[in-house]
Amino acid sequence: MEATKEYLEQQRLLPDCEDQKAPIENEATPSSSSRRRRPPLVPLLLVIGIFSLLLLPTRTTVGCHKLPAAAVSTYNSTASPPDHSQPSVSLVPDVWAQNTVPKSKESPSSSSHMGRVISAIRNAASNALHKRQLGIPGLPGIPGLTTPRRSVLQCFEVSQPLLTPANSTRAGGAPCSALLMEHVFAFSYGKPFVGNYTPPNCDFNRVVMNFSVVSAGRQFDRLALMYLGDTEVWRTSTAEPTASPGIHWEYHRDMTQYLSLWKKPQTVIFDLGNLVNANYTASFNTTLTATFFKDDVKTATAPPADVIIPITALNYSRNEGTPLSVFLLPGMNASTTVKSFPRNANRAVLAIQANGQAAEEFWWSNLLQSDVATFNATNGMAPGMSPFREVAAMIDGKLAGFQWPFPVIFTGGVVPTLHRPVVGLQAFNLREHEIDITPWLPLLCDGNPHTFSFDVRGLLDDNGKSGTLSNNITSSWYITGKVFVWLDDEGSITTGSTPEIQGVDPSIDISQHAITRDQRGRNQTLTYNVAVKRDFTVKARVKTQKSSFESAWRQRLSYDNKNNVTNYGQDQVTRFGVLGSDTAFSDQKTIYGQDYNYPLAVDMRIQNSPQTGTMTLSAGMNQGMTFQIAGRSVFPDGLEAFAGTRNDKNFTASILSTFREGSATFQQTIIPGRPSTSTGSGNIRQEFSFGGNFERYPEIFNATAGIGSQPDVMLYYRNLTVANNAVTRDRETIAGRRNNEVSSATATAPSVDRNVVSESAPDQVYFDAASSRDDFAAPRFPTAAKFGVGYGPFMERRWQ
């Protein structure tokens, strides 16, 4: 890891602990010669949090030289001694619905007048961008914004229940568990946890993992990647902690899709890069366990693959000095050559895991490349290459498929008070994207080496008139992949025709591009719309041991983004939407399909009052996510916990639909000679539904449906409201039975009990769920006409 350490030291983010004599006050500040100017827009406004934090007193001071041994252990260790400044956690809980937790923050010294205050804010923004280059998403939380608590704040991500031994009706033998990791991530850049896993001595065909974390103090949100050897198996992020006693969260994940790996000894690698110094004081005290059990539950998903091939940097197996195998783009050649692909494969699926960090964390709000200097005179250079991104997957240099990324907003994103105690969509479980590459089997099974590669693309525009794809993006994208392979009998060889590719080039439209100026000639506002569409197909004739068929993979994708930047680059309104429909065919019959819709609306505004020394940041956010999964998915479709119950209706597809809407403010007053004051608040409402469909409904791909599509049978429903870090309302229904209303931040969905779940007709189940939504005008989610690609007046309404 010397190369990584050298890079960190160059960025002044990794001080030399061996030579450090005193706590470092500003180690996270890059030199002025290397600073990036902060982008105007979302990252700009978030940066105010950094400045405000540094003005807030910290409760603890942890210098680099004072770190415990556990915090500086090398990646050869299997476990670190516990950090006794925080409570130790080591549990295998009985409750399996998702729960989670948030974070904390800090800043420089006060200025003599408002002009210096604004300058300091801008400098803090530049520093924040450099920190993000190391994969530090969001801003540290604001401990001064909340009333001190006597109990640990319990945080969570809303999700449907999982299948576990507790709710299994066909378990074979007693379940068993294993402690995979117990580790404190303090000063942990370049120092992942590395431990050994040995398969348990019990019969199992399912695996569920539990990640539990305790943290207290001030810290950024951090990205974490888990590997089994060279294969990434989970990507998550942390909540931002609060002052002592801090926060706690748990996340439970079904890991059955990696069964072939769990059946063999593995090296567990968990990378959670963290920085602890005098300003950022919180470490993450983590426990990771796995539960193994037997259950022959049947859903439409594919059985676990026979072979899993990592498409990563393979640094662990190559002993390259670091066990971390993630590709970082740009800057790396994101390709892996597979020397001996299994020649007896009958199906193969490539899974991609990708997300932006640093200057690419808020890629969905970026400007057109021709506009990056529009507000340079008043607000600095902005990130560019448009607000569009796609990850392209290639086999031997030819396009095999795409991932259009979900805009994950981590727990420090926009305003931290938007994410406590309920974190944002996918913040704790970044979803992977499946691309069926069965049409490529005739090529892959020919006995020759074949290369898999990834590319991340934005748009290069012609002065706001037209756009072309370009991979000239800024830092950074974290990307890994893996190929799931199902095999025929040993000795058989799959053959067929050469893949035919259609729809290589997308349709790109840039419109409504305009800049207005004030009387002094300064750029005051900027508007632009970006729309991209794809209809991509790969097909080939495939002959396996048992059959001959035409295999095809089709992706229909639609992207739309409307941006309005005002107030000399300080304010921005973004309306973002992606619609996608992926289908794998065998002889024109669908064997797998996924339809998805994820709109996002963000409005950020800032007001400065030099007369009073007050700065006010206001933000509104509305985000949704719908996934309909049908057929032979590699990953669990969510129906496992309900299969075999009275609510099992032989579903063809599952559908998950959720949306969050919220608003938050942050106000800071700085008067020379007086202590600064900071106040803030946040309100969030989230609605979540999950259920089963009797068929795959194509209207998910239609802008008039999308978010709000209801299942044929509602299996899980939750509706909650948060005000200033506390859950004030929480109602949920599991398979038609509604729990009592609660008012606790620790509210969590119980597991499904297959023996007592009541049977309800679909309409009755829907009624039970809808009846708890007494604060809605109609018992349905917002449709796209209000909230999706059609956008609508949500944010305009909020700010009138």
Tab-separated table of C-alpha atoms in Angstrom, residues 444-779:
chain	number	residue	atom	x	y	z
A	444	LEU	CA	-16.077	-16.760	-24.081
A	445	CYS	CA	-16.084	-20.575	-24.211
A	446	ASP	CA	-13.603	-20.864	-27.104
A	447	GLY	CA	-10.674	-21.606	-24.799
A	448	ASN	CA	-8.867	-18.289	-25.375
A	449	PRO	CA	-8.247	-15.420	-22.918
A	450	HIS	CA	-10.908	-12.714	-22.926
A	451	THR	CA	-10.858	-9.210	-21.474
A	452	PHE	CA	-13.661	-7.538	-19.501
A	453	SER	CA	-13.409	-3.779	-19.091
A	454	PHE	CA	-15.367	-0.789	-17.781
A	455	ASP	CA	-15.576	2.830	-18.856
A	456	VAL	CA	-17.362	5.791	-17.241
A	457	ARG	CA	-18.692	8.408	-19.603
A	458	GLY	CA	-20.135	11.880	-19.435
A	459	LEU	CA	-21.041	14.300	-22.203
A	460	LEU	CA	-18.772	16.760	-23.981
A	461	ASP	CA	-20.942	19.531	-25.428
A	462	ASP	CA	-20.604	22.049	-28.231
A	463	ASN	CA	-21.441	25.292	-26.414
A	464	GLY	CA	-24.738	23.907	-25.194
A	465	LYS	CA	-25.933	22.875	-28.661
A	466	SER	CA	-25.072	19.172	-28.946
A	467	GLY	CA	-23.233	16.491	-26.997
A	468	THR	CA	-21.037	13.450	-27.520
A	469	LEU	CA	-19.953	10.721	-25.120
A	470	SER	CA	-16.580	11.237	-23.444
A	471	ASN	CA	-14.667	9.419	-20.713
A	472	ASN	CA	-12.738	12.570	-19.795
A	473	ILE	CA	-14.389	12.761	-16.384
A	474	THR	CA	-12.892	13.965	-13.115
A	475	SER	CA	-12.110	11.911	-10.005
A	476	SER	CA	-13.388	9.520	-9.062
A	477	TRP	CA	-15.476	6.427	-9.764
A	478	TYR	CA	-15.146	3.245	-7.687
A	479	ILE	CA	-15.928	0.266	-9.921
A	480	THR	CA	-15.775	-3.508	-9.614
A	481	GLY	CA	-17.519	-6.351	-11.364
A	482	LYS	CA	-17.995	-10.090	-11.254
A	483	VAL	CA	-19.305	-12.765	-13.591
A	484	PHE	CA	-21.779	-15.333	-12.244
A	485	VAL	CA	-21.537	-18.547	-14.265
A	486	TRP	CA	-23.820	-21.611	-14.321
A	487	LEU	CA	-22.260	-24.826	-15.662
A	488	ASP	CA	-23.183	-27.944	-17.611
A	489	ASP	CA	-21.427	-31.256	-17.023
A	490	GLU	CA	-17.657	-31.189	-16.996
A	491	GLY	CA	-16.190	-31.854	-20.414
A	492	SER	CA	-19.004	-30.285	-22.417
A	493	ILE	CA	-18.227	-27.215	-24.532
A	494	THR	CA	-20.619	-24.398	-25.367
A	495	THR	CA	-20.557	-23.143	-28.955
A	496	GLY	CA	-22.642	-20.918	-31.216
A	497	SER	CA	-22.585	-17.815	-33.370
A	498	THR	CA	-20.758	-14.502	-33.075
A	499	PRO	CA	-22.714	-11.916	-31.056
A	500	GLU	CA	-24.621	-9.303	-33.071
A	501	ILE	CA	-24.711	-5.831	-31.503
A	502	GLN	CA	-27.312	-3.171	-32.243
A	503	GLY	CA	-27.828	0.325	-30.812
A	504	VAL	CA	-24.232	1.246	-30.002
A	505	ASP	CA	-24.834	4.997	-30.249
A	506	PRO	CA	-27.292	6.784	-27.946
A	507	SER	CA	-29.619	9.652	-28.766
A	508	ILE	CA	-28.375	12.835	-27.045
A	509	ASP	CA	-30.315	16.087	-26.829
A	510	ILE	CA	-29.162	19.304	-25.131
A	511	SER	CA	-31.763	22.051	-25.056
A	512	GLN	CA	-33.005	25.190	-23.308
A	513	HIS	CA	-29.434	26.375	-22.832
A	514	ALA	CA	-29.370	30.029	-21.757
A	515	ILE	CA	-27.306	32.456	-19.682
A	516	THR	CA	-28.594	35.790	-18.334
A	517	ARG	CA	-26.437	38.673	-17.097
A	518	ASP	CA	-26.981	41.567	-14.738
A	519	GLN	CA	-26.459	45.238	-15.560
A	520	ARG	CA	-22.750	44.937	-14.784
A	521	GLY	CA	-22.339	42.098	-17.271
A	522	ARG	CA	-21.868	39.379	-14.656
A	523	ASN	CA	-23.394	35.964	-15.329
A	524	GLN	CA	-26.427	35.677	-13.084
A	525	THR	CA	-28.411	32.588	-14.168
A	526	LEU	CA	-27.879	29.463	-16.241
A	527	THR	CA	-30.406	26.935	-17.515
A	528	TYR	CA	-29.896	23.737	-19.494
A	529	ASN	CA	-31.682	20.467	-20.170
A	530	VAL	CA	-30.045	17.157	-21.046
A	531	ALA	CA	-31.839	14.099	-22.415
A	532	VAL	CA	-30.279	10.777	-23.413
A	533	LYS	CA	-31.878	7.587	-24.723
A	534	ARG	CA	-30.587	4.126	-25.558
A	535	ASP	CA	-32.049	1.009	-27.119
A	536	PHE	CA	-29.262	-1.567	-27.034
A	537	THR	CA	-29.372	-5.242	-28.026
A	538	VAL	CA	-26.894	-8.127	-28.200
A	539	LYS	CA	-27.980	-11.511	-29.550
A	540	ALA	CA	-26.391	-14.792	-30.651
A	541	ARG	CA	-27.194	-18.431	-31.247
A	542	VAL	CA	-25.973	-20.494	-28.264
A	543	LYS	CA	-25.573	-24.262	-28.186
A	544	THR	CA	-25.045	-25.815	-24.766
A	545	GLN	CA	-24.907	-29.430	-23.593
A	546	LYS	CA	-28.681	-29.670	-23.254
A	547	SER	CA	-30.181	-27.142	-25.670
A	548	SER	CA	-29.742	-24.755	-28.564
A	549	PHE	CA	-31.415	-21.351	-28.409
A	550	GLU	CA	-31.188	-17.716	-29.458
A	551	SER	CA	-29.984	-15.657	-26.510
A	552	ALA	CA	-30.553	-11.895	-26.444
A	553	TRP	CA	-29.965	-9.027	-24.055
A	554	ARG	CA	-31.863	-5.755	-24.476
A	555	GLN	CA	-31.685	-2.473	-22.555
A	556	ARG	CA	-34.051	0.439	-23.081
A	557	LEU	CA	-32.910	3.504	-21.167
A	558	SER	CA	-34.187	7.064	-20.871
A	559	TYR	CA	-32.536	9.930	-18.996
A	560	ASP	CA	-33.743	13.483	-18.439
A	561	ASN	CA	-32.186	16.306	-16.408
A	562	LYS	CA	-33.378	19.892	-16.083
A	563	ASN	CA	-31.164	22.385	-14.266
A	564	ASN	CA	-31.668	26.013	-13.269
A	565	VAL	CA	-28.724	27.783	-11.613
A	566	THR	CA	-29.386	31.253	-10.209
A	567	ASN	CA	-27.995	33.847	-7.814
A	568	TYR	CA	-24.598	33.984	-9.551
A	569	GLY	CA	-24.106	30.245	-9.135
A	570	GLN	CA	-25.112	29.988	-5.485
A	571	ASP	CA	-28.544	28.413	-5.943
A	572	GLN	CA	-29.554	25.423	-8.040
A	573	VAL	CA	-32.714	23.500	-8.839
A	574	THR	CA	-32.218	20.042	-10.380
A	575	ARG	CA	-34.875	17.727	-11.795
A	576	PHE	CA	-33.377	14.352	-12.620
A	577	GLY	CA	-34.964	11.148	-13.857
A	578	VAL	CA	-33.902	7.733	-15.177
A	579	LEU	CA	-36.166	5.061	-16.598
A	580	GLY	CA	-34.776	1.669	-17.508
A	581	SER	CA	-35.980	-1.699	-18.746
A	582	ASP	CA	-33.540	-4.632	-19.036
A	583	THR	CA	-34.543	-7.998	-20.462
A	584	ALA	CA	-32.776	-11.317	-21.078
A	585	PHE	CA	-34.410	-13.522	-23.724
A	586	SER	CA	-34.127	-17.188	-24.598
A	587	ASP	CA	-35.812	-17.898	-27.944
A	588	GLN	CA	-37.711	-14.613	-27.537
A	589	LYS	CA	-39.075	-15.700	-24.167
A	590	THR	CA	-38.188	-13.514	-21.184
A	591	ILE	CA	-36.072	-15.330	-18.618
A	592	TYR	CA	-35.095	-12.224	-16.611
A	593	GLY	CA	-36.317	-8.656	-16.500
A	594	GLN	CA	-35.737	-5.563	-14.408
A	595	ASP	CA	-37.608	-2.285	-14.746
A	596	TYR	CA	-36.480	0.720	-12.781
A	597	ASN	CA	-37.346	4.342	-12.265
A	598	TYR	CA	-35.427	6.742	-10.052
A	599	PRO	CA	-36.335	10.425	-10.065
A	600	LEU	CA	-34.634	13.087	-7.973
A	601	ALA	CA	-35.528	16.717	-7.312
A	602	VAL	CA	-33.167	18.933	-5.320
A	603	ASP	CA	-33.447	22.649	-4.574
A	604	MET	CA	-30.583	24.367	-2.744
A	605	ARG	CA	-30.461	28.051	-1.869
A	606	ILE	CA	-28.152	30.301	0.133
A	607	GLN	CA	-28.644	33.748	1.589
A	608	ASN	CA	-25.943	35.943	3.111
A	609	SER	CA	-26.620	38.979	5.284
A	610	PRO	CA	-23.422	41.011	5.840
A	611	GLN	CA	-25.334	43.414	8.096
A	612	THR	CA	-26.167	40.708	10.630
A	613	GLY	CA	-23.299	38.324	9.832
A	614	THR	CA	-25.810	35.584	9.080
A	615	MET	CA	-25.659	32.932	6.403
A	616	THR	CA	-28.696	30.720	5.748
A	617	LEU	CA	-28.692	27.528	3.722
A	618	SER	CA	-32.018	26.011	2.685
A	619	ALA	CA	-32.510	22.731	0.876
A	620	GLY	CA	-35.405	20.664	-0.319
A	621	MET	CA	-35.078	17.133	-1.652
A	622	ASN	CA	-37.498	14.627	-3.133
A	623	GLN	CA	-36.157	11.251	-4.275
A	624	GLY	CA	-37.810	8.070	-5.415
A	625	MET	CA	-36.873	4.558	-6.461
A	626	THR	CA	-38.857	1.750	-8.072
A	627	PHE	CA	-37.533	-1.678	-9.024
A	628	GLN	CA	-39.597	-4.437	-10.608
A	629	ILE	CA	-37.672	-7.731	-10.834
A	630	ALA	CA	-38.952	-10.728	-12.751
A	631	GLY	CA	-37.465	-14.121	-13.516
A	632	ARG	CA	-33.972	-15.468	-12.998
A	633	SER	CA	-32.318	-12.641	-11.111
A	634	VAL	CA	-28.845	-13.282	-9.687
A	635	PHE	CA	-29.674	-11.318	-6.553
A	636	PRO	CA	-32.613	-12.006	-4.211
A	637	ASP	CA	-35.865	-10.446	-5.393
A	638	GLY	CA	-37.158	-9.890	-1.849
A	639	LEU	CA	-39.957	-12.459	-2.029
A	640	GLU	CA	-37.958	-15.115	-0.142
A	641	ALA	CA	-39.335	-14.126	3.260
A	642	PHE	CA	-42.912	-14.539	2.000
A	643	ALA	CA	-42.520	-17.705	-0.093
A	644	GLY	CA	-44.236	-20.748	1.336
A	645	THR	CA	-46.660	-18.678	3.405
A	646	ARG	CA	-50.337	-18.076	2.883
A	647	ASN	CA	-49.297	-14.906	1.116
A	648	ASP	CA	-47.274	-16.826	-1.478
A	649	LYS	CA	-49.292	-16.405	-4.682
A	650	ASN	CA	-46.717	-17.821	-7.120
A	651	PHE	CA	-45.610	-14.337	-8.053
A	652	THR	CA	-43.868	-13.680	-11.339
A	653	ALA	CA	-42.214	-10.482	-10.172
A	654	SER	CA	-41.491	-8.416	-7.089
A	655	ILE	CA	-41.867	-4.661	-6.968
A	656	LEU	CA	-40.257	-2.234	-4.539
A	657	SER	CA	-41.349	1.393	-4.615
A	658	THR	CA	-40.320	4.146	-2.244
A	659	PHE	CA	-39.958	7.881	-2.087
A	660	ARG	CA	-38.546	10.414	0.362
A	661	GLU	CA	-39.299	14.092	0.571
A	662	GLY	CA	-37.733	16.497	2.980
A	663	SER	CA	-36.501	19.982	3.708
A	664	ALA	CA	-33.716	21.274	5.898
A	665	THR	CA	-32.161	24.571	6.895
A	666	PHE	CA	-28.880	25.607	8.408
A	667	GLN	CA	-28.194	29.082	9.757
A	668	GLN	CA	-24.973	30.484	11.136
A	669	THR	CA	-24.249	33.881	12.609
A	670	ILE	CA	-20.695	35.164	12.935
A	671	ILE	CA	-20.137	38.502	14.673
A	672	PRO	CA	-16.556	39.623	15.331
A	673	GLY	CA	-15.656	39.339	18.985
A	674	ARG	CA	-18.518	37.010	19.802
A	675	PRO	CA	-18.913	33.225	19.707
A	676	SER	CA	-20.529	31.979	16.529
A	677	THR	CA	-23.987	30.450	16.709
A	678	SER	CA	-25.394	27.697	14.542
A	679	THR	CA	-28.918	26.369	14.252
A	680	GLY	CA	-30.538	23.879	11.954
A	681	SER	CA	-33.512	21.651	11.402
A	682	GLY	CA	-34.724	18.954	9.090
A	683	ASN	CA	-37.943	17.160	8.255
A	684	ILE	CA	-38.280	13.969	6.221
A	685	ARG	CA	-41.186	11.832	5.164
A	686	GLN	CA	-40.699	8.433	3.543
A	687	GLU	CA	-43.165	5.934	2.160
A	688	PHE	CA	-42.094	2.432	1.211
A	689	SER	CA	-44.003	-0.471	-0.299
A	690	PHE	CA	-42.990	-3.951	-1.391
A	691	GLY	CA	-45.066	-6.729	-2.863
A	692	GLY	CA	-45.601	-9.369	-5.502
A	693	ASN	CA	-46.922	-9.106	-9.054
A	694	PHE	CA	-48.593	-11.881	-11.008
A	695	GLU	CA	-46.899	-10.693	-14.176
A	696	ARG	CA	-44.199	-8.271	-15.253
A	697	TYR	CA	-45.942	-4.977	-15.943
A	698	PRO	CA	-44.238	-2.895	-18.648
A	699	GLU	CA	-45.725	0.416	-17.547
A	700	ILE	CA	-42.922	0.815	-15.004
A	701	PHE	CA	-40.985	2.002	-18.035
A	702	ASN	CA	-43.701	4.514	-18.832
A	703	ALA	CA	-43.310	8.036	-17.503
A	704	THR	CA	-47.009	8.096	-16.590
A	705	ALA	CA	-46.541	5.234	-14.108
A	706	GLY	CA	-43.175	4.690	-12.460
A	707	ILE	CA	-42.956	5.790	-8.877
A	708	GLY	CA	-46.151	4.826	-7.151
A	709	SER	CA	-46.777	1.590	-8.996
A	710	GLN	CA	-48.567	-0.648	-6.553
A	711	PRO	CA	-48.052	-4.427	-6.346
A	712	ASP	CA	-50.814	-6.905	-7.023
A	713	VAL	CA	-50.368	-8.073	-3.423
A	714	MET	CA	-48.902	-5.725	-0.829
A	715	LEU	CA	-46.514	-7.678	1.406
A	716	TYR	CA	-44.789	-4.873	3.267
A	717	TYR	CA	-45.613	-1.208	3.721
A	718	ARG	CA	-44.077	1.509	5.866
A	719	ASN	CA	-44.826	5.200	6.269
A	720	LEU	CA	-42.766	7.354	8.597
A	721	THR	CA	-42.099	10.981	9.406
A	722	VAL	CA	-38.974	12.489	10.967
A	723	ALA	CA	-38.620	15.910	12.563
A	724	ASN	CA	-35.282	17.171	13.854
A	725	ASN	CA	-33.589	13.786	14.221
A	726	ALA	CA	-36.568	12.043	15.824
A	727	VAL	CA	-39.142	9.701	14.316
A	728	THR	CA	-42.462	11.325	15.109
A	729	ARG	CA	-44.676	8.895	13.200
A	730	ASP	CA	-44.055	5.335	12.039
A	731	ARG	CA	-46.677	2.960	10.680
A	732	GLU	CA	-46.062	-0.306	8.924
A	733	THR	CA	-47.888	-3.318	7.568
A	734	ILE	CA	-46.409	-6.771	7.058
A	735	ALA	CA	-48.430	-9.121	4.858
A	736	GLY	CA	-51.664	-7.342	5.738
A	737	ARG	CA	-51.113	-6.946	9.488
A	738	ARG	CA	-50.364	-3.484	10.752
A	739	ASN	CA	-48.242	-2.877	13.824
A	740	ASN	CA	-49.194	-0.265	16.376
A	741	GLU	CA	-48.163	3.270	15.665
A	742	VAL	CA	-44.920	4.131	17.407
A	743	SER	CA	-42.949	7.292	18.059
A	744	SER	CA	-39.509	5.901	18.641
A	745	ALA	CA	-36.376	6.415	16.590
A	746	THR	CA	-35.614	2.761	17.218
A	747	ALA	CA	-38.782	1.622	15.454
A	748	THR	CA	-38.004	-1.337	13.239
A	749	ALA	CA	-39.952	-3.709	11.064
A	750	PRO	CA	-40.257	-7.152	12.630
A	751	SER	CA	-39.474	-10.292	10.696
A	752	VAL	CA	-42.230	-12.104	8.895
A	753	ASP	CA	-43.592	-14.965	10.998
A	754	ARG	CA	-44.711	-17.546	8.462
A	755	ASN	CA	-46.831	-19.374	10.999
A	756	VAL	CA	-48.987	-16.445	12.056
A	757	VAL	CA	-49.151	-14.170	9.025
A	758	SER	CA	-52.803	-13.722	8.148
A	759	GLU	CA	-54.131	-14.380	4.692
A	760	SER	CA	-55.753	-11.423	2.992
A	761	ALA	CA	-57.130	-10.851	-0.453
A	762	PRO	CA	-54.980	-8.459	-2.513
A	763	ASP	CA	-57.513	-5.651	-2.209
A	764	GLN	CA	-57.727	-6.105	1.551
A	765	VAL	CA	-53.959	-6.132	1.925
A	766	TYR	CA	-53.775	-2.957	-0.067
A	767	PHE	CA	-56.543	-1.402	2.015
A	768	ASP	CA	-54.763	-2.291	5.257
A	769	ALA	CA	-51.619	-0.589	4.045
A	770	ALA	CA	-53.394	2.388	2.532
A	771	SER	CA	-55.461	2.923	5.659
A	772	SER	CA	-52.367	3.908	7.600
A	773	ARG	CA	-51.713	6.737	5.145
A	774	ASP	CA	-54.215	9.096	6.666
A	775	ASP	CA	-52.037	12.108	5.902
A	776	PHE	CA	-52.280	11.611	2.132
A	777	ALA	CA	-54.987	12.954	-0.097
A	778	ALA	CA	-55.187	9.621	-1.925
A	779	PRO	CA	-53.963	6.150	-0.993
